PDB file of C-alpha atoms and ligand atoms in Angstrom:
ATOM      1  CA  MET U 266       6.443 -16.526 -75.569  1.00 42.00           C
ATOM      2  CA  GLY U 267       4.159 -16.734 -72.556  1.00 42.00           C
ATOM      3  CA  ASP U 268       1.341 -17.897 -74.818  1.00 45.00           C
ATOM      4  CA  SER U 269       2.753 -21.404 -75.066  1.00 46.00           C
ATOM      5  CA  ASN U 270       0.796 -22.841 -72.154  1.00 47.00           C
ATOM      6  CA  SER U 271      -2.322 -20.691 -72.263  1.00 51.00           C
ATOM      7  CA  LYS U 272      -4.734 -23.466 -73.330  1.00 62.00           C
ATOM      8  CA  ILE U 273      -3.454 -26.137 -70.950  1.00 65.00           C
ATOM      9  CA  PRO U 274      -4.740 -26.193 -67.375  1.00 64.00           C
ATOM     10  CA  VAL U 275      -2.278 -25.657 -64.567  1.00 72.00           C
ATOM     11  CA  SER U 276      -0.588 -28.866 -63.498  1.00 86.00           C
ATOM     12  CA  SER U 277      -1.811 -29.828 -60.046  1.00 89.00           C
ATOM     13  CA  VAL U 278      -0.789 -32.820 -57.942  1.00 90.00           C
ATOM     14  CA  PHE U 279      -4.355 -32.755 -56.588  1.00 91.00           C
ATOM     15  CA  ASP U 280      -5.824 -33.519 -60.021  1.00 93.00           C
ATOM     16  CA  PRO U 281      -4.275 -36.898 -60.934  1.00 95.00           C
ATOM     17  CA  VAL U 282      -5.101 -38.797 -64.161  1.00 95.00           C
ATOM     18  CA  SER U 283      -2.699 -41.726 -63.757  1.00 95.00           C
ATOM     19  CA  THR U 284      -2.398 -44.460 -61.095  1.00 94.00           C
ATOM     20  CA  PRO U 285       0.930 -43.424 -59.475  1.00 95.00           C
ATOM     21  CA  ALA U 286      -0.217 -39.798 -59.176  1.00 96.00           C
ATOM     22  CA  HIS U 287      -3.596 -40.993 -57.832  1.00 96.00           C
ATOM     23  CA  GLU U 288      -1.980 -43.200 -55.159  1.00 95.00           C
ATOM     24  CA  ILE U 289       0.290 -40.345 -54.096  1.00 96.00           C
ATOM     25  CA  ASN U 290      -2.678 -37.956 -53.947  1.00 96.00           C
ATOM     26  CA  VAL U 291      -4.610 -40.387 -51.701  1.00 96.00           C
ATOM     27  CA  ILE U 292      -1.713 -40.801 -49.250  1.00 96.00           C
ATOM     28  CA  ALA U 293      -1.084 -37.035 -49.280  1.00 95.00           C
ATOM     29  CA  LEU U 294      -4.717 -36.235 -48.417  1.00 96.00           C
ATOM     30  CA  PHE U 295      -4.714 -38.965 -45.743  1.00 96.00           C
ATOM     31  CA  SER U 296      -1.545 -37.548 -44.124  1.00 96.00           C
ATOM     32  CA  ILE U 297      -2.853 -33.989 -44.370  1.00 96.00           C
ATOM     33  CA  GLY U 298      -6.140 -35.168 -42.789  1.00 97.00           C
ATOM     34  CA  ILE U 299      -4.432 -36.822 -39.792  1.00 96.00           C
ATOM     35  CA  THR U 300      -2.084 -33.898 -39.209  1.00 95.00           C
ATOM     36  CA  ALA U 301      -4.985 -31.436 -39.586  1.00 97.00           C
ATOM     37  CA  VAL U 302      -6.892 -33.249 -36.790  1.00 96.00           C
ATOM     38  CA  ILE U 303      -3.756 -33.132 -34.586  1.00 95.00           C
ATOM     39  CA  PHE U 304      -3.334 -29.443 -35.400  1.00 97.00           C
ATOM     40  CA  VAL U 305      -6.938 -28.628 -34.482  1.00 98.00           C
ATOM     41  CA  ILE U 306      -6.772 -30.575 -31.188  1.00 96.00           C
ATOM     42  CA  VAL U 307      -3.384 -29.167 -30.093  1.00 96.00           C
ATOM     43  CA  GLY U 308      -4.168 -25.644 -31.326  1.00 98.00           C
ATOM     44  CA  GLY U 309      -7.614 -25.776 -29.699  1.00 98.00           C
ATOM     45  CA  LEU U 310      -6.287 -26.930 -26.304  1.00 96.00           C
ATOM     46  CA  LEU U 311      -3.520 -24.333 -26.485  1.00 97.00           C
ATOM     47  CA  THR U 312      -5.988 -21.525 -27.264  1.00 97.00           C
ATOM     48  CA  TYR U 313      -8.320 -22.730 -24.501  1.00 97.00           C
ATOM     49  CA  ALA U 314      -5.441 -22.787 -21.980  1.00 94.00           C
ATOM     50  CA  ILE U 315      -4.223 -19.339 -23.002  1.00 95.00           C
ATOM     51  CA  VAL U 316      -7.681 -17.807 -22.669  1.00 95.00           C
ATOM     52  CA  ARG U 317      -9.010 -19.755 -19.680  1.00 91.00           C
ATOM     53  CA  PHE U 318      -5.855 -19.558 -17.560  1.00 88.00           C
ATOM     54  CA  ARG U 319      -4.648 -16.064 -18.403  1.00 88.00           C
ATOM     55  CA  ARG U 320      -3.567 -13.834 -15.531  1.00 86.00           C
ATOM     56  CA  HIS U 321      -6.398 -12.177 -13.592  1.00 86.00           C
ATOM     57  CA  PRO U 322      -6.035  -9.025 -11.431  1.00 85.00           C
ATOM     58  CA  ASP U 323      -7.332 -10.914  -8.383  1.00 85.00           C
ATOM     59  CA  ASP U 324      -4.888 -13.901  -8.762  1.00 84.00           C
ATOM     60  CA  ASP U 325      -2.850 -14.839  -5.750  1.00 84.00           C
ATOM     61  CA  ASP U 326       0.764 -15.727  -6.606  1.00 81.00           C
ATOM     62  CA  ARG U 327       0.614 -19.375  -5.579  1.00 84.00           C
ATOM     63  CA  GLU U 328       1.559 -22.125  -8.099  1.00 83.00           C
ATOM     64  CA  PRO U 329      -1.318 -24.170  -9.502  1.00 81.00           C
ATOM     65  CA  PRO U 330      -1.476 -27.871  -8.515  1.00 83.00           C
ATOM     66  CA  GLN U 331       1.444 -29.800 -10.114  1.00 84.00           C
ATOM     67  CA  VAL U 332       0.830 -33.226 -11.685  1.00 81.00           C
ATOM     68  CA  TYR U 333       3.722 -35.758 -11.755  1.00 84.00           C
ATOM     69  CA  GLY U 334       3.983 -39.466 -12.475  1.00 84.00           C
ATOM     70  CA  SER U 335       0.425 -40.104 -13.649  1.00 87.00           C
ATOM     71  CA  ASN U 336       0.731 -43.475 -15.384  1.00 91.00           C
ATOM     72  CA  PRO U 337      -2.536 -43.255 -17.390  1.00 91.00           C
ATOM     73  CA  ILE U 338      -1.633 -39.800 -18.804  1.00 89.00           C
ATOM     74  CA  GLU U 339       1.945 -40.742 -19.704  1.00 91.00           C
ATOM     75  CA  PHE U 340       0.788 -44.032 -21.214  1.00 93.00           C
ATOM     76  CA  ALA U 341      -1.765 -42.173 -23.373  1.00 92.00           C
ATOM     77  CA  TRP U 342       0.595 -39.541 -24.722  1.00 89.00           C
ATOM     78  CA  THR U 343       3.196 -42.170 -25.593  1.00 94.00           C
ATOM     79  CA  THR U 344       0.856 -44.695 -27.162  1.00 96.00           C
ATOM     80  CA  VAL U 345      -1.289 -42.379 -29.268  1.00 93.00           C
ATOM     81  CA  PRO U 346       1.661 -40.771 -31.172  1.00 94.00           C
ATOM     82  CA  VAL U 347       3.261 -44.208 -31.672  1.00 97.00           C
ATOM     83  CA  LEU U 348       0.023 -45.527 -33.173  1.00 96.00           C
ATOM     84  CA  ILE U 349      -0.284 -42.475 -35.461  1.00 95.00           C
ATOM     85  CA  VAL U 350       3.302 -42.906 -36.685  1.00 96.00           C
ATOM     86  CA  LEU U 351       2.695 -46.621 -37.209  1.00 97.00           C
ATOM     87  CA  VAL U 352      -0.430 -45.983 -39.317  1.00 96.00           C
ATOM     88  CA  LEU U 353       1.395 -43.341 -41.418  1.00 96.00           C
ATOM     89  CA  PHE U 354       4.359 -45.712 -41.865  1.00 97.00           C
ATOM     90  CA  LEU U 355       2.224 -48.671 -42.978  1.00 97.00           C
ATOM     91  CA  THR U 356       0.052 -46.681 -45.407  1.00 96.00           C
ATOM     92  CA  THR U 357       3.144 -44.966 -46.883  1.00 96.00           C
ATOM     93  CA  ALA U 358       4.930 -48.319 -47.274  1.00 96.00           C
ATOM     94  CA  ARG U 359       1.887 -49.719 -49.068  1.00 95.00           C
ATOM     95  CA  THR U 360       1.766 -46.734 -51.443  1.00 95.00           C
ATOM     96  CA  ILE U 361       5.492 -46.999 -52.202  1.00 94.00           C
ATOM     97  CA  TYR U 362       5.008 -50.683 -52.991  1.00 93.00           C
ATOM     98  CA  GLN U 363       2.026 -49.977 -55.268  1.00 91.00           C
ATOM     99  CA  VAL U 364       3.906 -47.243 -57.142  1.00 93.00           C
ATOM    100  CA  GLN U 365       7.229 -49.052 -57.467  1.00 89.00           C
ATOM    101  CA  ALA U 366       6.302 -52.698 -58.042  1.00 79.00           C
ATOM    102  CA  PRO U 367       3.582 -52.839 -60.691  1.00 77.00           C
ATOM    103  CA  THR U 368       3.006 -55.899 -62.864  1.00 82.00           C
ATOM    104  CA  ARG U 369       4.152 -55.061 -66.347  1.00 87.00           C
ATOM    105  CA  PRO U 370       1.730 -56.159 -69.070  1.00 86.00           C
ATOM    106  CA  PRO U 371       3.411 -57.590 -72.196  1.00 85.00           C
ATOM    107  CA  ASP U 372       2.121 -54.791 -74.463  1.00 87.00           C
ATOM    108  CA  ALA U 373       3.372 -51.956 -72.242  1.00 93.00           C
ATOM    109  CA  ILE U 374       5.166 -49.118 -74.071  1.00 95.00           C
ATOM    110  CA  SER U 375       8.865 -48.726 -73.231  1.00 96.00           C
ATOM    111  CA  VAL U 376      10.598 -45.360 -73.410  1.00 97.00           C
ATOM    112  CA  ARG U 377      14.172 -44.419 -72.601  1.00 97.00           C
ATOM    113  CA  VAL U 378      14.209 -40.909 -71.161  1.00 97.00           C
ATOM    114  CA  ILE U 379      17.629 -39.258 -71.380  1.00 97.00           C
ATOM    115  CA  ALA U 380      17.954 -35.933 -69.584  1.00 97.00           C
ATOM    116  CA  HIS U 381      20.368 -33.365 -71.002  1.00 96.00           C
ATOM    117  CA  GLN U 382      21.263 -29.801 -70.055  1.00 94.00           C
ATOM    118  CA  TRP U 383      18.492 -28.546 -70.799  1.00 94.00           C
ATOM    119  CA  TRP U 384      16.182 -30.782 -72.709  1.00 95.00           C
ATOM    120  CA  TRP U 385      14.648 -34.267 -72.719  1.00 97.00           C
ATOM    121  CA  GLU U 386      15.436 -37.012 -75.210  1.00 96.00           C
ATOM    122  CA  PHE U 387      12.791 -39.737 -75.682  1.00 97.00           C
ATOM    123  CA  ARG U 388      13.743 -42.991 -77.413  1.00 96.00           C
ATOM    124  CA  TYR U 389      11.231 -45.785 -78.052  1.00 97.00           C
ATOM    125  CA  PRO U 390      13.501 -48.858 -78.433  1.00 95.00           C
ATOM    126  CA  ASP U 391      10.707 -51.205 -79.587  1.00 94.00           C
ATOM    127  CA  LEU U 392       9.338 -48.716 -82.120  1.00 95.00           C
ATOM    128  CA  GLY U 393      12.585 -47.226 -83.456  1.00 93.00           C
ATOM    129  CA  ILE U 394      11.500 -43.640 -82.728  1.00 93.00           C
ATOM    130  CA  VAL U 395      13.526 -40.764 -81.315  1.00 94.00           C
ATOM    131  CA  THR U 396      11.998 -37.442 -80.295  1.00 95.00           C
ATOM    132  CA  ALA U 397      12.548 -34.625 -77.817  1.00 95.00           C
ATOM    133  CA  ASN U 398      10.685 -32.739 -75.094  1.00 96.00           C
ATOM    134  CA  GLU U 399       7.230 -33.960 -76.150  1.00 96.00           C
ATOM    135  CA  LEU U 400       6.472 -37.510 -75.053  1.00 97.00           C
ATOM    136  CA  HIS U 401       3.594 -39.243 -76.841  1.00 97.00           C
ATOM    137  CA  VAL U 402       1.923 -42.123 -75.021  1.00 97.00           C
ATOM    138  CA  PRO U 403      -1.313 -44.048 -75.619  1.00 96.00           C
ATOM    139  CA  LEU U 404      -4.359 -43.710 -73.402  1.00 95.00           C
ATOM    140  CA  SER U 405      -4.528 -46.539 -70.862  1.00 93.00           C
ATOM    141  CA  ASP U 406      -8.118 -47.423 -70.020  1.00 85.00           C
ATOM    142  CA  ARG U 407      -9.434 -50.116 -67.691  1.00 81.00           C
ATOM    143  CA  GLN U 408     -10.450 -52.502 -70.496  1.00 82.00           C
ATOM    144  CA  SER U 409      -7.066 -52.519 -72.236  1.00 82.00           C
ATOM    145  CA  PRO U 410      -4.382 -51.147 -69.917  1.00 88.00           C
ATOM    146  CA  THR U 411      -1.327 -49.984 -71.861  1.00 93.00           C
ATOM    147  CA  PRO U 412       0.936 -48.326 -69.308  1.00 95.00           C
ATOM    148  CA  THR U 413       4.165 -46.673 -70.393  1.00 96.00           C
ATOM    149  CA  PHE U 414       7.347 -47.655 -68.565  1.00 96.00           C
ATOM    150  CA  LEU U 415      10.100 -45.047 -68.491  1.00 97.00           C
ATOM    151  CA  ALA U 416      13.779 -45.878 -67.994  1.00 96.00           C
ATOM    152  CA  LEU U 417      15.463 -42.650 -66.915  1.00 97.00           C
ATOM    153  CA  GLU U 418      19.116 -41.829 -67.641  1.00 97.00           C
ATOM    154  CA  SER U 419      21.176 -38.657 -67.611  1.00 97.00           C
ATOM    155  CA  ALA U 420      23.745 -37.575 -70.183  1.00 95.00           C
ATOM    156  CA  ASP U 421      25.375 -35.076 -67.818  1.00 95.00           C
ATOM    157  CA  VAL U 422      24.240 -33.945 -64.342  1.00 96.00           C
ATOM    158  CA  ALA U 423      21.403 -34.917 -61.981  1.00 97.00           C
ATOM    159  CA  HIS U 424      17.897 -33.957 -63.145  1.00 98.00           C
ATOM    160  CA  SER U 425      14.403 -34.983 -62.032  1.00 98.00           C
ATOM    161  CA  PHE U 426      11.491 -36.022 -64.248  1.00 98.00           C
ATOM    162  CA  TRP U 427       8.173 -34.633 -63.026  1.00 97.00           C
ATOM    163  CA  VAL U 428       4.739 -34.482 -64.591  1.00 97.00           C
ATOM    164  CA  PRO U 429       2.540 -33.687 -61.562  1.00 96.00           C
ATOM    165  CA  ARG U 430      -0.749 -35.100 -62.911  1.00 96.00           C
ATOM    166  CA  LEU U 431       0.820 -38.396 -64.018  1.00 97.00           C
ATOM    167  CA  ALA U 432       3.335 -39.485 -61.352  1.00 96.00           C
ATOM    168  CA  GLY U 433       5.668 -38.361 -58.605  1.00 95.00           C
ATOM    169  CA  LYS U 434       9.146 -36.978 -59.198  1.00 96.00           C
ATOM    170  CA  THR U 435      11.861 -39.445 -60.170  1.00 96.00           C
ATOM    171  CA  ASP U 436      15.504 -38.460 -60.017  1.00 97.00           C
ATOM    172  CA  VAL U 437      17.537 -38.810 -63.200  1.00 97.00           C
ATOM    173  CA  ILE U 438      21.107 -39.549 -62.194  1.00 97.00           C
ATOM    174  CA  PRO U 439      24.288 -40.078 -64.266  1.00 97.00           C
ATOM    175  CA  ASN U 440      25.506 -43.692 -64.489  1.00 96.00           C
ATOM    176  CA  ARG U 441      22.296 -45.041 -63.066  1.00 96.00           C
ATOM    177  CA  LYS U 442      18.975 -46.167 -64.511  1.00 96.00           C
ATOM    178  CA  ASN U 443      15.844 -45.250 -62.543  1.00 95.00           C
ATOM    179  CA  GLU U 444      12.443 -46.541 -63.568  1.00 95.00           C
ATOM    180  CA  MET U 445       8.896 -45.228 -63.340  1.00 95.00           C
ATOM    181  CA  TRP U 446       5.583 -45.798 -65.105  1.00 96.00           C
ATOM    182  CA  ILE U 447       2.417 -43.948 -66.027  1.00 96.00           C
ATOM    183  CA  ASP U 448      -1.011 -45.139 -67.167  1.00 94.00           C
ATOM    184  CA  PRO U 449      -2.918 -41.960 -68.041  1.00 96.00           C
ATOM    185  CA  HIS U 450      -6.651 -42.561 -68.447  1.00 94.00           C
ATOM    186  CA  VAL U 451      -7.657 -39.121 -69.738  1.00 94.00           C
ATOM    187  CA  ALA U 452      -6.471 -37.889 -73.147  1.00 94.00           C
ATOM    188  CA  GLY U 453      -4.792 -34.499 -73.245  1.00 94.00           C
ATOM    189  CA  THR U 454      -1.516 -32.642 -72.887  1.00 95.00           C
ATOM    190  CA  TYR U 455       0.169 -32.682 -69.494  1.00 96.00           C
ATOM    191  CA  LEU U 456       2.923 -30.270 -68.572  1.00 95.00           C
ATOM    192  CA  GLY U 457       6.005 -31.280 -66.666  1.00 96.00           C
ATOM    193  CA  GLN U 458       9.386 -29.911 -65.804  1.00 95.00           C
ATOM    194  CA  CYS U 459      12.773 -30.772 -64.424  1.00 97.00           C
ATOM    195  CA  ALA U 460      12.527 -30.822 -60.627  1.00 96.00           C
ATOM    196  CA  GLU U 461      16.196 -30.943 -59.637  1.00 97.00           C
ATOM    197  CA  TYR U 462      18.472 -27.937 -60.066  1.00 97.00           C
ATOM    198  CA  CYS U 463      20.724 -28.808 -62.989  1.00 97.00           C
ATOM    199  CA  GLY U 464      22.308 -25.506 -64.050  1.00 95.00           C
ATOM    200  CA  THR U 465      21.433 -22.152 -65.606  1.00 94.00           C
ATOM    201  CA  GLU U 466      18.398 -23.231 -67.630  1.00 95.00           C
ATOM    202  CA  HIS U 467      16.940 -25.703 -65.109  1.00 96.00           C
ATOM    203  CA  GLY U 468      13.810 -23.554 -65.001  1.00 95.00           C
ATOM    204  CA  LEU U 469      13.309 -23.828 -68.769  1.00 95.00           C
ATOM    205  CA  MET U 470      13.768 -27.577 -69.043  1.00 95.00           C
ATOM    206  CA  LEU U 471      10.079 -28.169 -69.702  1.00 95.00           C
ATOM    207  CA  LEU U 472       8.342 -31.204 -71.068  1.00 95.00           C
ATOM    208  CA  ARG U 473       4.943 -32.203 -72.349  1.00 96.00           C
ATOM    209  CA  VAL U 474       3.242 -35.560 -72.292  1.00 97.00           C
ATOM    210  CA  ILE U 475       0.680 -35.974 -75.055  1.00 96.00           C
ATOM    211  CA  VAL U 476      -1.812 -38.697 -74.152  1.00 96.00           C
ATOM    212  CA  GLU U 477      -3.920 -39.825 -77.097  1.00 95.00           C
ATOM    213  CA  PRO U 478      -6.299 -42.672 -77.983  1.00 95.00           C
ATOM    214  CA  ARG U 479      -4.494 -45.759 -79.297  1.00 94.00           C
ATOM    215  CA  ALA U 480      -5.431 -45.121 -82.950  1.00 95.00           C
ATOM    216  CA  ASP U 481      -4.004 -41.566 -82.816  1.00 96.00           C
ATOM    217  CA  PHE U 482      -0.880 -42.812 -81.067  1.00 96.00           C
ATOM    218  CA  ASP U 483      -0.370 -45.488 -83.746  1.00 96.00           C
ATOM    219  CA  ARG U 484      -0.770 -42.820 -86.450  1.00 96.00           C
ATOM    220  CA  TRP U 485       1.848 -40.668 -84.711  1.00 95.00           C
ATOM    221  CA  VAL U 486       4.205 -43.670 -84.490  1.00 96.00           C
ATOM    222  CA  ALA U 487       3.761 -44.434 -88.197  1.00 95.00           C
ATOM    223  CA  ALA U 488       4.493 -40.801 -89.135  1.00 93.00           C
ATOM    224  CA  GLN U 489       7.593 -40.663 -86.921  1.00 93.00           C
ATOM    225  CA  LYS U 490       8.975 -43.784 -88.624  1.00 92.00           C
ATOM    226  CA  GLN U 491       8.839 -42.131 -92.051  1.00 89.00           C
ATOM    227  CA  PRO U 492      11.931 -40.315 -93.302  1.00 86.00           C
ATOM    228  CA  PRO U 493      11.235 -36.603 -93.837  1.00 82.00           C
ATOM    229  CA  ALA U 494      10.087 -35.700 -97.335  1.00 76.00           C
ATOM    230  CA  VAL U 495      12.807 -34.366 -99.643  1.00 82.00           C
ATOM    231  CA  ASP U 496      11.830 -30.931-100.929  1.00 84.00           C
ATOM    232  CA  ALA U 497      13.953 -29.650-103.816  1.00 85.00           C
ATOM    233  CA  SER U 498      12.908 -26.026-103.179  1.00 88.00           C
ATOM    234  CA  VAL U 499      14.854 -25.980 -99.888  1.00 89.00           C
ATOM    235  CA  ALA U 500      17.996 -27.712-101.193  1.00 88.00           C
ATOM    236  CA  HIS U 501      20.159 -24.691-100.356  1.00 91.00           C
ATOM    237  CA  GLY U 502      18.944 -24.628 -96.764  1.00 89.00           C
ATOM    238  CA  ARG U 503      19.662 -28.322 -96.433  1.00 90.00           C
ATOM    239  CA  GLN U 504      23.139 -27.778 -97.847  1.00 90.00           C
ATOM    240  CA  ILE U 505      23.779 -25.067 -95.230  1.00 90.00           C
ATOM    241  CA  PHE U 506      22.592 -27.436 -92.500  1.00 90.00           C
ATOM    242  CA  GLU U 507      24.864 -30.219 -93.729  1.00 89.00           C
ATOM    243  CA  SER U 508      27.913 -27.996 -94.111  1.00 89.00           C
ATOM    244  CA  THR U 509      27.834 -26.242 -90.711  1.00 88.00           C
ATOM    245  CA  ALA U 510      28.324 -27.353 -87.111  1.00 86.00           C
ATOM    246  CA  CYS U 511      24.607 -28.342 -86.948  1.00 89.00           C
ATOM    247  CA  VAL U 512      25.525 -31.901 -87.949  1.00 89.00           C
ATOM    248  CA  ASN U 513      27.834 -32.363 -84.963  1.00 88.00           C
ATOM    249  CA  CYS U 514      24.948 -32.143 -82.503  1.00 93.00           C
ATOM    250  CA  HIS U 515      21.757 -33.004 -84.375  1.00 92.00           C
ATOM    251  CA  THR U 516      20.412 -35.990 -86.270  1.00 91.00           C
ATOM    252  CA  ILE U 517      18.186 -35.746 -89.329  1.00 90.00           C
ATOM    253  CA  GLN U 518      17.437 -39.115 -90.885  1.00 88.00           C
ATOM    254  CA  GLY U 519      18.509 -39.398 -94.508  1.00 85.00           C
ATOM    255  CA  THR U 520      21.240 -36.745 -94.137  1.00 86.00           C
ATOM    256  CA  ALA U 521      24.845 -36.765 -92.970  1.00 85.00           C
ATOM    257  CA  ALA U 522      23.715 -35.368 -89.608  1.00 87.00           C
ATOM    258  CA  VAL U 523      23.973 -38.028 -86.886  1.00 86.00           C
ATOM    259  CA  GLY U 524      24.902 -35.945 -83.803  1.00 89.00           C
ATOM    260  CA  ARG U 525      23.497 -36.951 -80.422  1.00 89.00           C
ATOM    261  CA  PHE U 526      24.322 -33.880 -78.297  1.00 93.00           C
ATOM    262  CA  GLY U 527      21.182 -31.988 -79.278  1.00 93.00           C
ATOM    263  CA  PRO U 528      17.619 -33.035 -80.136  1.00 94.00           C
ATOM    264  CA  ASP U 529      16.852 -35.256 -83.150  1.00 92.00           C
ATOM    265  CA  LEU U 530      15.336 -32.892 -85.750  1.00 91.00           C
ATOM    266  CA  THR U 531      14.020 -35.501 -88.208  1.00 91.00           C
ATOM    267  CA  HIS U 532      10.409 -34.603 -87.405  1.00 92.00           C
ATOM    268  CA  LEU U 533      11.021 -31.188 -85.842  1.00 91.00           C
ATOM    269  CA  MET U 534       7.822 -29.641 -87.192  1.00 90.00           C
ATOM    270  CA  THR U 535       5.589 -32.288 -85.562  1.00 92.00           C
ATOM    271  CA  ARG U 536       6.528 -30.779 -82.209  1.00 94.00           C
ATOM    272  CA  VAL U 537       4.455 -27.960 -80.715  1.00 94.00           C
ATOM    273  CA  THR U 538       7.343 -26.177 -78.992  1.00 94.00           C
ATOM    274  CA  ILE U 539      11.069 -25.572 -79.450  1.00 93.00           C
ATOM    275  CA  GLY U 540      13.921 -25.141 -76.988  1.00 92.00           C
ATOM    276  CA  ALA U 541      12.355 -27.589 -74.457  1.00 93.00           C
ATOM    277  CA  GLY U 542       9.096 -25.668 -74.195  1.00 92.00           C
ATOM    278  CA  VAL U 543      10.611 -22.185 -74.282  1.00 92.00           C
ATOM    279  CA  ALA U 544       8.532 -21.034 -77.299  1.00 91.00           C
ATOM    280  CA  MET U 545       5.854 -22.242 -79.689  1.00 94.00           C
ATOM    281  CA  ASN U 546       7.299 -23.892 -82.774  1.00 94.00           C
ATOM    282  CA  THR U 547       6.585 -21.181 -85.345  1.00 93.00           C
ATOM    283  CA  ARG U 548       8.801 -20.157 -88.204  1.00 92.00           C
ATOM    284  CA  ASP U 549       9.521 -16.760 -86.615  1.00 93.00           C
ATOM    285  CA  HIS U 550      10.543 -18.311 -83.305  1.00 93.00           C
ATOM    286  CA  LEU U 551      12.649 -20.893 -85.118  1.00 93.00           C
ATOM    287  CA  ARG U 552      14.505 -18.103 -86.930  1.00 93.00           C
ATOM    288  CA  VAL U 553      15.220 -16.255 -83.669  1.00 92.00           C
ATOM    289  CA  TRP U 554      16.324 -19.532 -82.069  1.00 92.00           C
ATOM    290  CA  VAL U 555      18.713 -20.588 -84.831  1.00 92.00           C
ATOM    291  CA  ASP U 556      20.136 -17.070 -85.114  1.00 91.00           C
ATOM    292  CA  ASP U 557      21.016 -17.043 -81.404  1.00 92.00           C
ATOM    293  CA  PRO U 558      19.407 -19.463 -78.906  1.00 92.00           C
ATOM    294  CA  ASN U 559      20.646 -17.274 -76.024  1.00 93.00           C
ATOM    295  CA  VAL U 560      18.047 -14.633 -76.916  1.00 92.00           C
ATOM    296  CA  MET U 561      15.266 -17.033 -75.889  1.00 92.00           C
ATOM    297  CA  LYS U 562      17.163 -19.192 -73.434  1.00 93.00           C
ATOM    298  CA  PRO U 563      20.225 -17.526 -71.915  1.00 92.00           C
ATOM    299  CA  GLY U 564      22.927 -20.099 -71.241  1.00 91.00           C
ATOM    300  CA  ALA U 565      21.644 -22.598 -73.835  1.00 92.00           C
ATOM    301  CA  LEU U 566      24.476 -24.852 -74.956  1.00 93.00           C
ATOM    302  CA  MET U 567      23.649 -24.416 -78.646  1.00 91.00           C
ATOM    303  CA  PRO U 568      25.935 -21.740 -80.122  1.00 89.00           C
ATOM    304  CA  ALA U 569      24.748 -18.828 -82.268  1.00 89.00           C
ATOM    305  CA  MET U 570      25.181 -19.869 -85.892  1.00 84.00           C
ATOM    306  CA  ASN U 571      26.256 -16.442 -87.194  1.00 83.00           C
ATOM    307  CA  LEU U 572      24.671 -16.931 -90.603  1.00 88.00           C
ATOM    308  CA  GLY U 573      23.805 -14.102 -92.971  1.00 88.00           C
ATOM    309  CA  ASP U 574      20.134 -13.166 -93.390  1.00 88.00           C
ATOM    310  CA  LYS U 575      19.742 -15.052 -96.652  1.00 90.00           C
ATOM    311  CA  ASP U 576      21.390 -18.231 -95.375  1.00 89.00           C
ATOM    312  CA  LEU U 577      19.390 -18.053 -92.139  1.00 90.00           C
ATOM    313  CA  ASP U 578      16.128 -17.740 -94.103  1.00 91.00           C
ATOM    314  CA  ASP U 579      17.054 -20.682 -96.311  1.00 91.00           C
ATOM    315  CA  LEU U 580      18.088 -22.835 -93.336  1.00 91.00           C
ATOM    316  CA  VAL U 581      14.823 -22.084 -91.498  1.00 92.00           C
ATOM    317  CA  ALA U 582      12.873 -22.807 -94.704  1.00 91.00           C
ATOM    318  CA  TYR U 583      14.562 -26.229 -94.802  1.00 92.00           C
ATOM    319  CA  LEU U 584      13.859 -26.913 -91.115  1.00 91.00           C
ATOM    320  CA  ALA U 585      10.198 -25.974 -91.706  1.00 90.00           C
ATOM    321  CA  THR U 586       9.874 -28.927 -94.116  1.00 90.00           C
ATOM    322  CA  LEU U 587      10.815 -31.498 -91.484  1.00 90.00           C
ATOM    323  CA  HIS U 588       7.386 -32.992 -90.816  1.00 86.00           C
TER     324      HIS U 588
HETATM  325 CU1  CUA I 139      17.308 -30.627 -65.529  1.00 50.28          CU
HETATM  326 CU2  CUA I 139      16.843 -29.225 -63.640  1.00 50.28          CU
END
């Protein structure tokens, strides 16, 4: 299962492709730069003093000259740190303002992000789309900026939404709506994860953001709006799905399943991974998952379905038609 991320570069906060992440990177490098200069000066003076004034065999035991009440020295070592703190405060305040108070263009994409133990629900209220764990957003270039604004909610405990190359962490808190935005200007897949301990599978609450040119995004939207094709050859699998506990937690458009506790499965097979990034979405993995999710993700809240081999095969065959 470790192959799932092999083709995607490691997510680094020092490699931003979106304005909020870029602003944060600039302020981080600026702060690191100032503190590095302080470190070199203080460390250098300390090393010099240790070496230059170390004990010699021919020292007498008298105290060196003591310096008290020098106004210029005390003024300098009060003023300089105050100025440094002031500069750091002002630049940080400016960055916070830039990240938190953007102007919202009328054609911005809106997404409701709902964090669950241990997966992400994405709802596009203006587009009528619901998906999970893999967020699709359009490329936002300088000519036609189309940022995506995320409204973050939690269905249970506190989580934190973090895609290092796109934006800083934003807490996702029950009974509260936090907001953030991204405007990625390089197409690609960006990995993210929950950044606030939220229970057993916090570490496997992964997410992907798929940034694609507007035409590809519009094609994805159109496909997600379609009901899944009805395939008579998997009717038995569909019947198993509709007659077991699956329907209590999952939604599949056009069926009796309208549960909201687990991910919407209407277009399950358009997603690259299952179990919030725990494995690639192949038929074999899907079979292992449905048989007993705890094998892949110990502590997962989805119960083992305890189906016989034949029923399990038929159910997975049905799920595999959900494009
Ligand atoms: Cu959700 Cu940690």
